[in-house]
Amino acid sequence: MRDTLKHQGKRNQLLELIASKGIRDKSVLAAIGAVPRHLFMDSGFEDHAYQDKAFPIAAGQTISQPYTVAYQTELLQVKPGDKILEIGTGSGYQTAVLLRLKAKVYTVERQLSLYKKTSLFFKKMGYRPKRYVFGDGYKGLPEDAPFDGILVTAGAPRIPKPLLSQLRVGGRLVIPVGEEEQTMMLITRTSEKEFQRRECGSFRFVPLLEDKN
Ligand code: SAH
C-alpha cells in the first residue's frame, strides 16, 4: 500500500471533522494530516482508516480513534525536542504523530506479537523512536527519566506511581483512568512533591494490563 492523493483527500476531511469536535492546536492537526493512518492497519481495511473510529489491530488491541489521539496529543503540549514516553505502542500510530511533532519518543508495549510486528513496521517506514521497549508500562522507563511528557494510551485502573516520579518538574502526564469507562486525567508536576490534576472528559480504551507475577 502507498499514500496517495486519495488518502490525503480523506485525511483532509478527517481534519475538518476533528477540528469541528474541538481540536485547535495547529501543529497537532498538521501531524494528523501528515501521518498515513491507513498504513498502520492491516491491508484491506483502508476504507476504515479515515473514519473517526478506533479499529482492531493485532492481538485483540485497537488503534485509537483519531480524535482521541489528537486530543491526548493536544493535552500533552509537545514542543520540538521534548522527551516523551508513550505507554502502549500498539500499531505505532500515536508514536508516529509524536515523531512528526519532532519529539524524542520512548515507547513501551507489553504484547510480544504486536511489539515484533510494529518493530518491523517502524523499520520499513523509517520511523525512529529513541527507544522502543518490550516491557510493562506500569513501571515506566526509569533509566531514561525524567520526561517532559508521558502519554498512556490504554485505560489504567489506577495511576502508576512510577509514571508520576518519572515526570520532570513542569512535565505532564496524560492518562485515561478507570475500568469500564475512563476519565482523561491531565496531571502536571508543579514541584518536586506537588501535582496538579485536571479531569478532561470520558473515553473508552482497551485496558492497561498489569503483569501478575
Ligand atoms: N497508541 C496505540 C494504541 C494501542 S491500544 C495506537 O496508536 O495504536 C493500547 C496498547 O497498550 C495495546 O497495544 C496494549 O497491548 C498496550 N498495553 C496494555 N497494557 C500495557 C502495559 N502494562 N504496558 C505497555 N503496554 C500495554
XYZ file of C-alpha atoms and ligand atoms in Angstrom:
239
model
C 0.000 0.000 0.000
C 1.046 3.544 -0.637
C -0.031 7.002 0.398
C -1.911 8.614 -2.489
C -3.757 11.855 -3.216
C -6.977 9.993 -2.494
C -5.733 9.165 1.025
C -4.600 12.758 1.539
C -8.037 13.965 0.499
C -9.669 11.685 3.064
C -7.234 12.892 5.727
C -8.202 16.498 4.996
C -11.861 15.603 5.584
C -10.874 13.892 8.834
C -9.016 17.045 9.897
C -12.130 19.145 9.346
C -14.115 16.698 11.432
C -11.738 16.604 14.408
C -11.316 20.391 14.246
C -15.113 20.688 14.437
C -15.005 18.431 17.511
C -12.736 20.973 19.208
C -9.087 20.255 18.330
C -7.454 23.651 17.902
C -3.687 23.064 18.049
C -2.398 23.668 14.512
C 0.721 21.551 14.946
C -1.375 18.597 16.155
C -3.764 18.948 13.206
C -0.809 19.149 10.823
C 0.665 15.959 12.305
C -2.632 14.063 11.968
C -2.835 15.391 8.404
C 0.645 14.102 7.609
C 0.633 10.581 9.076
C -0.832 7.933 6.697
C -3.087 6.125 9.213
C -4.151 3.507 6.645
C -0.631 2.100 6.598
C -0.872 1.292 10.328
C -3.821 -1.021 9.743
C -3.948 -4.410 8.041
C -4.389 -4.121 4.300
C -7.997 -4.420 3.253
C -9.176 -2.059 5.982
C -8.012 1.139 4.392
C -11.585 2.297 3.844
C -11.923 2.485 7.621
C -8.674 4.343 8.213
C -10.027 7.876 7.860
C -13.239 7.405 9.768
C -13.033 8.880 13.232
C -13.173 5.467 14.892
C -10.967 3.084 16.825
C -10.225 -0.088 14.880
C -9.000 -3.608 15.748
C -5.311 -4.328 15.146
C -3.373 -7.493 16.097
C -3.528 -9.298 19.467
C -7.018 -8.078 20.443
C -5.848 -4.452 20.609
C -7.047 -1.316 18.852
C -5.612 1.667 17.040
C -7.085 4.641 18.927
C -9.710 6.908 17.384
C -8.044 9.837 15.539
C -9.922 12.396 17.653
C -8.638 10.722 20.821
C -5.058 10.669 19.509
C -5.351 14.369 18.632
C -6.946 15.211 21.986
C -4.332 13.393 24.075
C -1.533 14.905 21.988
C -3.003 18.386 22.412
C -3.185 17.950 26.200
C 0.473 16.914 26.210
C 1.583 20.222 24.588
C 4.568 18.735 22.796
C 7.404 21.063 21.777
C 10.146 20.044 19.303
C 12.881 18.167 21.148
C 10.658 17.191 24.109
C 11.321 13.787 25.645
C 8.028 11.904 25.560
C 7.250 8.479 26.995
C 4.344 6.613 25.422
C 2.827 3.605 27.191
C 1.051 1.224 24.775
C 2.725 1.432 21.359
C 0.096 -0.735 19.663
C 0.095 -0.015 15.933
C 2.631 2.797 16.342
C 0.218 5.420 15.022
C 0.377 7.668 18.085
C 4.168 7.200 18.102
C 4.323 8.462 14.512
C 2.205 11.519 15.396
C 4.613 12.353 18.250
C 7.634 11.870 15.962
C 6.034 14.204 13.451
C 5.938 16.856 16.221
C 9.715 16.347 16.495
C 9.545 14.780 19.936
C 12.143 12.298 21.136
C 9.858 9.333 21.664
C 10.316 6.452 24.099
C 7.564 3.888 23.725
C 6.657 0.683 25.579
C 4.470 -2.267 24.513
C 3.760 -5.417 26.545
C 2.301 -7.744 23.869
C 5.191 -9.554 22.219
C 3.491 -10.338 18.894
C 2.401 -6.734 18.495
C 5.802 -5.459 19.600
C 7.504 -7.534 16.904
C 5.032 -6.589 14.201
C 5.256 -2.860 14.914
C 9.033 -3.081 15.225
C 9.267 -4.340 11.626
C 6.798 -1.687 10.503
C 8.832 1.144 12.104
C 11.939 -0.098 10.255
C 10.108 -0.383 6.944
C 8.642 3.123 7.278
C 11.790 4.747 8.672
C 10.082 5.788 11.936
C 12.755 6.173 14.595
C 11.664 6.361 18.202
C 14.648 6.933 20.555
C 13.721 3.643 22.205
C 11.073 1.019 21.533
C 10.869 -1.301 24.513
C 9.079 -4.597 25.080
C 8.013 -4.345 28.710
C 5.499 -3.299 31.324
C 4.348 0.285 31.103
C 3.290 0.335 34.769
C 6.989 0.645 35.558
C 7.680 3.415 33.035
C 11.307 3.687 31.906
C 13.291 4.757 34.980
C 16.633 4.600 33.164
C 15.515 7.271 30.668
C 13.632 9.567 33.069
C 12.804 12.382 33.563
C 10.339 13.006 30.727
C 8.726 16.247 29.548
C 5.559 14.308 28.904
C 4.096 10.842 29.456
C 1.155 9.580 27.423
C -0.764 6.433 28.352
C -2.853 5.003 25.510
C -4.680 2.270 27.466
C -7.250 2.572 30.268
C -5.499 2.455 33.647
C -7.436 1.243 36.723
C -5.124 3.450 38.795
C -2.306 5.934 38.210
C 1.018 4.073 38.280
C 3.301 5.839 40.815
C 6.496 5.314 38.777
C 4.994 7.431 35.983
C 4.495 10.372 38.357
C 8.051 10.128 39.642
C 9.440 9.970 36.091
C 7.989 13.385 35.136
C 10.299 16.370 35.286
C 9.002 19.385 37.241
C 6.691 21.131 34.756
C 6.100 17.868 32.898
C 2.663 16.435 32.071
C 1.082 13.018 32.332
C -1.960 12.322 30.160
C -3.719 9.152 31.280
C -7.230 7.702 30.936
C -8.168 6.395 34.404
C -10.979 3.928 35.112
C -12.196 0.403 34.441
C -15.185 0.250 32.028
C -15.045 3.895 31.081
C -12.131 6.202 31.746
C -11.755 9.816 32.767
C -8.944 11.515 30.881
C -6.612 12.963 33.509
C -4.024 15.655 32.881
C -1.520 15.688 35.721
C 1.140 18.391 35.839
C 4.126 18.123 38.151
C 4.288 21.610 39.663
C 7.190 20.935 42.071
C 9.275 18.035 43.345
C 6.389 16.972 45.604
C 3.301 18.605 44.095
C 1.000 17.583 41.257
C -1.960 19.422 39.786
C -4.824 17.292 38.425
C -7.420 18.179 35.821
C -10.245 15.972 34.524
C -10.708 16.178 30.773
C -13.747 14.136 29.742
C -14.803 10.491 29.343
C -13.293 7.955 26.969
C -13.126 4.205 26.339
C -9.793 2.439 25.911
C -8.589 -1.157 25.963
C -7.213 -1.906 29.458
C -3.690 -1.189 30.660
C -2.853 -4.705 31.807
C -0.879 -5.459 34.903
C 1.547 -8.376 34.889
C 0.723 -10.939 37.517
C 3.992 -12.117 38.976
N -1.079 4.023 20.829
C -1.703 2.873 20.217
C -2.935 2.449 20.978
C -2.940 0.962 21.160
S -4.144 0.319 22.298
C -2.002 3.126 18.754
O -1.957 4.302 18.323
O -2.236 2.169 18.009
C -3.222 0.209 23.800
C -1.951 -0.619 23.781
O -1.468 -0.712 25.143
C -2.114 -2.070 23.317
O -1.215 -2.303 22.264
C -1.753 -2.901 24.557
O -1.109 -4.124 24.246
C -0.833 -1.957 25.307
N -0.710 -2.223 26.742
C -1.638 -2.691 27.604
N -1.126 -2.808 28.849
C 0.181 -2.399 28.772
C 1.247 -2.288 29.722
N 1.103 -2.633 31.008
N 2.437 -1.820 29.285
C 2.625 -1.456 27.974
N 1.660 -1.553 27.033
C 0.456 -2.019 27.427
